[in-house]
Amino acid sequence: MEMKIGYLGPKATFTEAAAAALFPSSPRAPYDTIPDCIDAAAAGEIEAAVVPLENALEGSVNLTLDYLIHEQPLPIIGEVVVPIEQHLLVHPYYAPHWREVKEVYSHPHAMAQCRKFLHTVLKEAKHVHVTSTSAAARWVSEHPHLPAAAIANRLAADEYGLVIAQENIHDYDSNHTRFIVVSRRNEPLSLRSPLYAGDKTTIVVMLPKDQPGALHQVLSAFAWRRLNLTKIESRPAKTGLGNYFFIIDIDAPKDDVLIPGAMAEIEALGCTVQLLGSYPYYFVG
């Protein structure tokens, strides 16, 4: 499938690795922030945007969720899960002295994924947050005279000429991140790929105010139809303190009967329902 793909850059981020796994032969363009990437897809600069959605250790990427729901409601057309391996990268000059670095640069989620290592091995180093792990590697590469390190992946080490001082510094081996593909084209991906793992549907539900048992009634609409929910998460509705909406992942593609019936039943309860997408998901081993 030949599409121009945008991703959270710069080059050699985990997001680029996710984009490359799904679209190995498509041209790819990096963007500095998640909103920039989604905006580019909305404007038609690119056919689709690949952005992070959830990490197994640190949870959801709230910026992605909030921007899609409140700012640019592009449909989700695909998802890919990628294993995350975090390494400590330094300029070759500092390779023998990596324990003496004074600052560690990375994305906040990557920092959090390596909390134990930073606390025990580089306890005195200052943590500096940047927009991506690759941006951290690029910064360290551009400042070779400073005693700084980056937390990033092997792609970033190769791209920016850095040395891996310590491999696999993340706290847990089961570290994976979900990335979604969003596009103006409201058509799910039709990739013939060995990475294919199934299909899912994602909806957003806003409950009516001050109605006891509303969430229980919403979940019952799925339960009696035997629709399996793989995730339910609340986010502030930004309409006042205590107002929330729920993001629900259904482990099934949108059909003509069950999921539309559940959505209609939920709407009949006085809820607002929004379909974010029905799409295939893929898993990189």
XYZ file of N, CA, C and O in Angstrom, residues 1-80:
320
model
N 0.862 -1.192 0.000
C 0.000 0.000 0.000
C 0.888 1.228 0.000
O 1.603 1.497 0.961
N 0.886 1.973 -1.079
C 1.796 3.112 -1.227
C 1.119 4.383 -0.723
O 0.159 4.884 -1.313
N 1.592 4.898 0.406
C 1.041 6.113 1.001
C 2.202 6.929 1.554
O 3.213 6.374 1.967
N 2.044 8.243 1.557
C 3.026 9.081 2.239
C 2.637 9.128 3.714
O 1.530 9.531 4.063
N 3.571 8.722 4.565
C 3.283 8.530 5.984
C 4.028 9.564 6.821
O 5.230 9.766 6.656
N 3.314 10.206 7.717
C 3.944 11.081 8.698
C 4.082 10.349 10.019
O 3.306 9.439 10.327
N 5.076 10.741 10.799
C 5.289 10.100 12.101
C 5.926 11.096 13.056
O 6.503 12.109 12.628
N 5.826 10.813 14.351
C 6.475 11.648 15.360
C 7.978 11.507 15.220
O 8.529 10.431 15.432
N 8.623 12.604 14.836
C 10.050 12.574 14.586
C 10.848 13.102 15.761
O 10.323 13.232 16.864
N 12.136 13.387 15.494
C 12.816 13.299 14.198
C 13.068 11.855 13.785
O 12.427 10.936 14.322
N 13.995 11.661 12.855
C 14.269 10.319 12.367
C 14.710 9.402 13.503
O 15.305 9.836 14.476
N 14.374 8.115 13.333
C 14.826 7.043 14.226
C 14.086 7.007 15.561
O 14.587 6.465 16.538
N 12.879 7.554 15.617
C 12.049 7.359 16.801
C 11.436 5.961 16.771
O 11.424 5.279 15.749
N 10.878 5.553 17.893
C 10.115 4.307 17.909
C 8.914 4.421 16.972
O 8.472 3.430 16.390
N 8.387 5.637 16.843
C 7.247 5.828 15.951
C 7.646 5.573 14.505
O 6.863 5.008 13.726
N 8.852 5.978 14.112
C 9.295 5.664 12.756
C 9.439 4.143 12.591
O 9.105 3.593 11.533
N 9.933 3.479 13.619
C 10.049 2.019 13.545
C 8.673 1.381 13.346
O 8.523 0.421 12.578
N 7.658 1.923 14.032
C 6.300 1.418 13.864
C 5.800 1.684 12.445
O 5.192 0.817 11.812
N 6.059 2.897 11.937
C 5.636 3.243 10.583
C 6.333 2.361 9.553
O 5.720 1.906 8.582
N 7.615 2.110 9.770
C 8.376 1.278 8.831
C 7.884 -0.165 8.845
O 7.906 -0.848 7.818
N 7.438 -0.645 10.002
C 6.937 -2.016 10.083
C 5.670 -2.196 9.255
O 5.480 -3.220 8.600
N 4.806 -1.170 9.258
C 3.559 -1.258 8.507
C 3.720 -0.857 7.041
O 3.071 -1.417 6.161
N 4.569 0.148 6.808
C 4.703 0.711 5.464
C 6.176 0.727 5.050
O 6.789 1.794 4.911
N 6.791 -0.435 4.866
C 8.241 -0.480 4.620
C 8.681 0.213 3.333
O 9.810 0.691 3.258
N 7.826 0.298 2.328
C 8.230 0.894 1.054
C 7.646 2.284 0.820
O 7.863 2.880 -0.229
N 6.895 2.803 1.785
C 6.265 4.112 1.606
C 7.184 5.234 2.043
O 7.955 5.082 3.001
N 7.121 6.396 1.382
C 7.896 7.557 1.842
C 7.386 8.022 3.203
O 6.177 7.991 3.461
N 8.309 8.427 4.071
C 7.946 8.827 5.425
C 8.482 10.217 5.723
O 9.591 10.576 5.331
N 7.682 11.002 6.469
C 8.054 12.372 6.820
C 7.947 12.556 8.324
O 6.898 12.263 8.908
N 9.023 13.033 8.980
C 8.959 13.253 10.429
C 8.325 14.597 10.782
O 8.461 15.580 10.042
N 7.638 14.636 11.918
C 7.060 15.875 12.447
C 7.496 16.027 13.899
O 7.679 15.041 14.616
N 7.630 17.278 14.330
C 8.219 17.547 15.639
C 7.320 17.160 16.806
O 7.815 16.824 17.886
N 6.007 17.262 16.626
C 5.087 16.979 17.723
C 3.928 16.120 17.227
O 3.661 16.023 16.021
N 3.215 15.519 18.163
C 2.036 14.726 17.821
C 0.967 15.591 17.156
O 0.420 15.200 16.110
N 0.632 16.790 17.697
C -0.351 17.631 16.993
C 0.087 17.999 15.578
O -0.737 18.015 14.656
N 1.370 18.305 15.382
C 1.853 18.639 14.035
C 1.609 17.481 13.072
O 1.204 17.685 11.922
N 1.855 16.279 13.531
C 1.705 15.098 12.687
C 0.232 14.869 12.333
O -0.109 14.623 11.166
N -0.633 14.967 13.327
C -2.064 14.772 13.076
C -2.607 15.884 12.190
O -3.415 15.636 11.278
N -2.169 17.128 12.429
C -2.612 18.254 11.601
C -2.217 18.053 10.143
O -2.969 18.409 9.226
N -1.027 17.501 9.913
C -0.562 17.270 8.543
C -1.464 16.277 7.828
O -1.771 16.433 6.636
N -1.913 15.254 8.554
C -2.840 14.296 7.954
C -4.184 14.950 7.668
O -4.803 14.705 6.624
N -4.642 15.793 8.583
C -5.924 16.479 8.386
C -5.870 17.427 7.198
O -6.859 17.603 6.479
N -4.707 18.044 6.972
C -4.551 19.007 5.878
C -4.258 18.348 4.542
O -4.238 19.020 3.508
N -4.000 17.043 4.546
C -3.710 16.348 3.312
C -2.256 16.404 2.888
O -1.919 15.989 1.774
N -1.372 16.906 3.761
C 0.060 16.910 3.433
C 0.589 15.478 3.343
O 1.531 15.197 2.604
N -0.005 14.602 4.127
C 0.351 13.179 4.140
C -0.945 12.384 4.087
O -2.025 12.898 4.419
N -0.853 11.135 3.650
C -2.050 10.302 3.586
C -2.443 9.756 4.956
O -3.618 9.509 5.212
N -1.462 9.547 5.833
C -1.755 8.995 7.155
C -0.670 9.411 8.126
O 0.462 9.709 7.729
N -1.034 9.442 9.413
C -0.099 9.786 10.472
C -0.004 8.630 11.454
O -1.026 8.032 11.823
N 1.213 8.309 11.869
C 1.446 7.284 12.881
C 1.892 7.986 14.163
O 2.903 8.699 14.167
N 1.133 7.787 15.240
C 1.414 8.460 16.506
C 1.258 7.463 17.652
O 0.476 6.516 17.558
N 1.998 7.656 18.746
C 1.885 6.732 19.891
C 0.574 6.929 20.630
O 0.072 8.052 20.758
N 0.017 5.825 21.137
C -1.254 5.885 21.853
C -1.144 5.396 23.290
O -1.737 5.968 24.191
N -0.369 4.310 23.510
C -0.323 3.732 24.852
C 0.950 2.927 25.034
O 1.368 2.205 24.128
N 1.556 3.053 26.211
C 2.707 2.251 26.577
C 2.325 1.287 27.691
O 1.549 1.638 28.590
N 2.862 0.070 27.621
C 2.502 -0.969 28.583
C 2.880 -0.589 30.012
O 2.236 -1.037 30.966
N 3.913 0.224 30.177
C 4.371 0.593 31.517
C 3.784 1.907 32.004
O 3.455 2.049 33.181
N 3.646 2.875 31.114
C 3.276 4.220 31.521
C 1.859 4.627 31.136
O 1.419 5.719 31.436
N 1.140 3.725 30.468
C -0.254 4.020 30.161
C -0.435 4.846 28.901
O 0.449 4.918 28.040
N -1.580 5.496 28.808
C -1.970 6.193 27.590
C -1.150 7.465 27.369
O -0.702 8.115 28.314
N -0.992 7.794 26.087
C -0.404 9.074 25.704
C -1.578 10.046 25.599
O -2.268 10.114 24.577
N -1.810 10.790 26.671
C -3.020 11.608 26.758
C -3.095 12.667 25.670
O -4.197 13.012 25.213
N -1.949 13.182 25.245
C -1.962 14.198 24.202
C -2.597 13.659 22.927
O -3.382 14.350 22.270
N -2.274 12.422 22.569
C -2.847 11.824 21.365
C -4.366 11.697 21.497
O -5.127 12.091 20.604
N -4.813 11.143 22.613
C -6.249 10.965 22.823
C -6.991 12.290 22.801
O -7.998 12.455 22.101
N -6.500 13.253 23.572
C -7.205 14.530 23.685
C -7.216 15.292 22.366
O -8.212 15.933 22.013
N -6.106 15.223 21.614
C -6.047 15.968 20.369
C -6.998 15.374 19.332
O -7.665 16.104 18.596
N -7.079 14.054 19.292
C -7.997 13.416 18.342
C -9.457 13.701 18.688
O -10.299 13.874 17.805
N -9.765 13.760 19.949
C -11.159 13.913 20.356
C -11.602 15.377 20.368
O -12.714 15.698 19.936
N -10.714 16.277 20.808
C -11.110 17.672 20.975
C -10.682 18.582 19.818
O -11.311 19.624 19.602
N -9.635 18.225 19.078
C -9.077 19.145 18.088
C -9.212 18.640 16.644
O -9.702 19.348 15.778
N -8.721 17.462 16.379
C -8.709 16.907 15.021
C -9.294 15.500 15.047
O -8.566 14.525 15.194
N -10.601 15.367 14.906
C -11.231 14.044 15.025
C -11.055 13.184 13.777
O -12.016 12.858 13.079
N -9.804 12.820 13.504
C -9.533 11.931 12.373
C -9.838 10.483 12.759
O -9.575 10.075 13.893
N -10.356 9.685 11.844
C -10.613 8.277 12.171
C -9.326 7.477 12.298
O -8.339 7.742 11.602
N -9.364 6.511 13.190
C -8.266 5.548 13.321
C -8.476 4.472 12.258
O -9.551 3.888 12.159
N -7.442 4.206 11.452
C -7.578 3.200 10.388
C -6.674 1.992 10.609
O -6.712 1.039 9.829
N -5.853 2.020 11.652
C -4.977 0.890 11.927
C -4.229 1.082 13.224
O -4.197 2.186 13.792
N -3.629 0.000 13.707
C -2.845 0.037 14.945
C -1.713 -0.977 14.837
O -1.867 -2.035 14.216
N -0.577 -0.639 15.445
C 0.534 -1.584 15.487
C 1.174 -1.521 16.868
O 1.339 -0.439 17.437
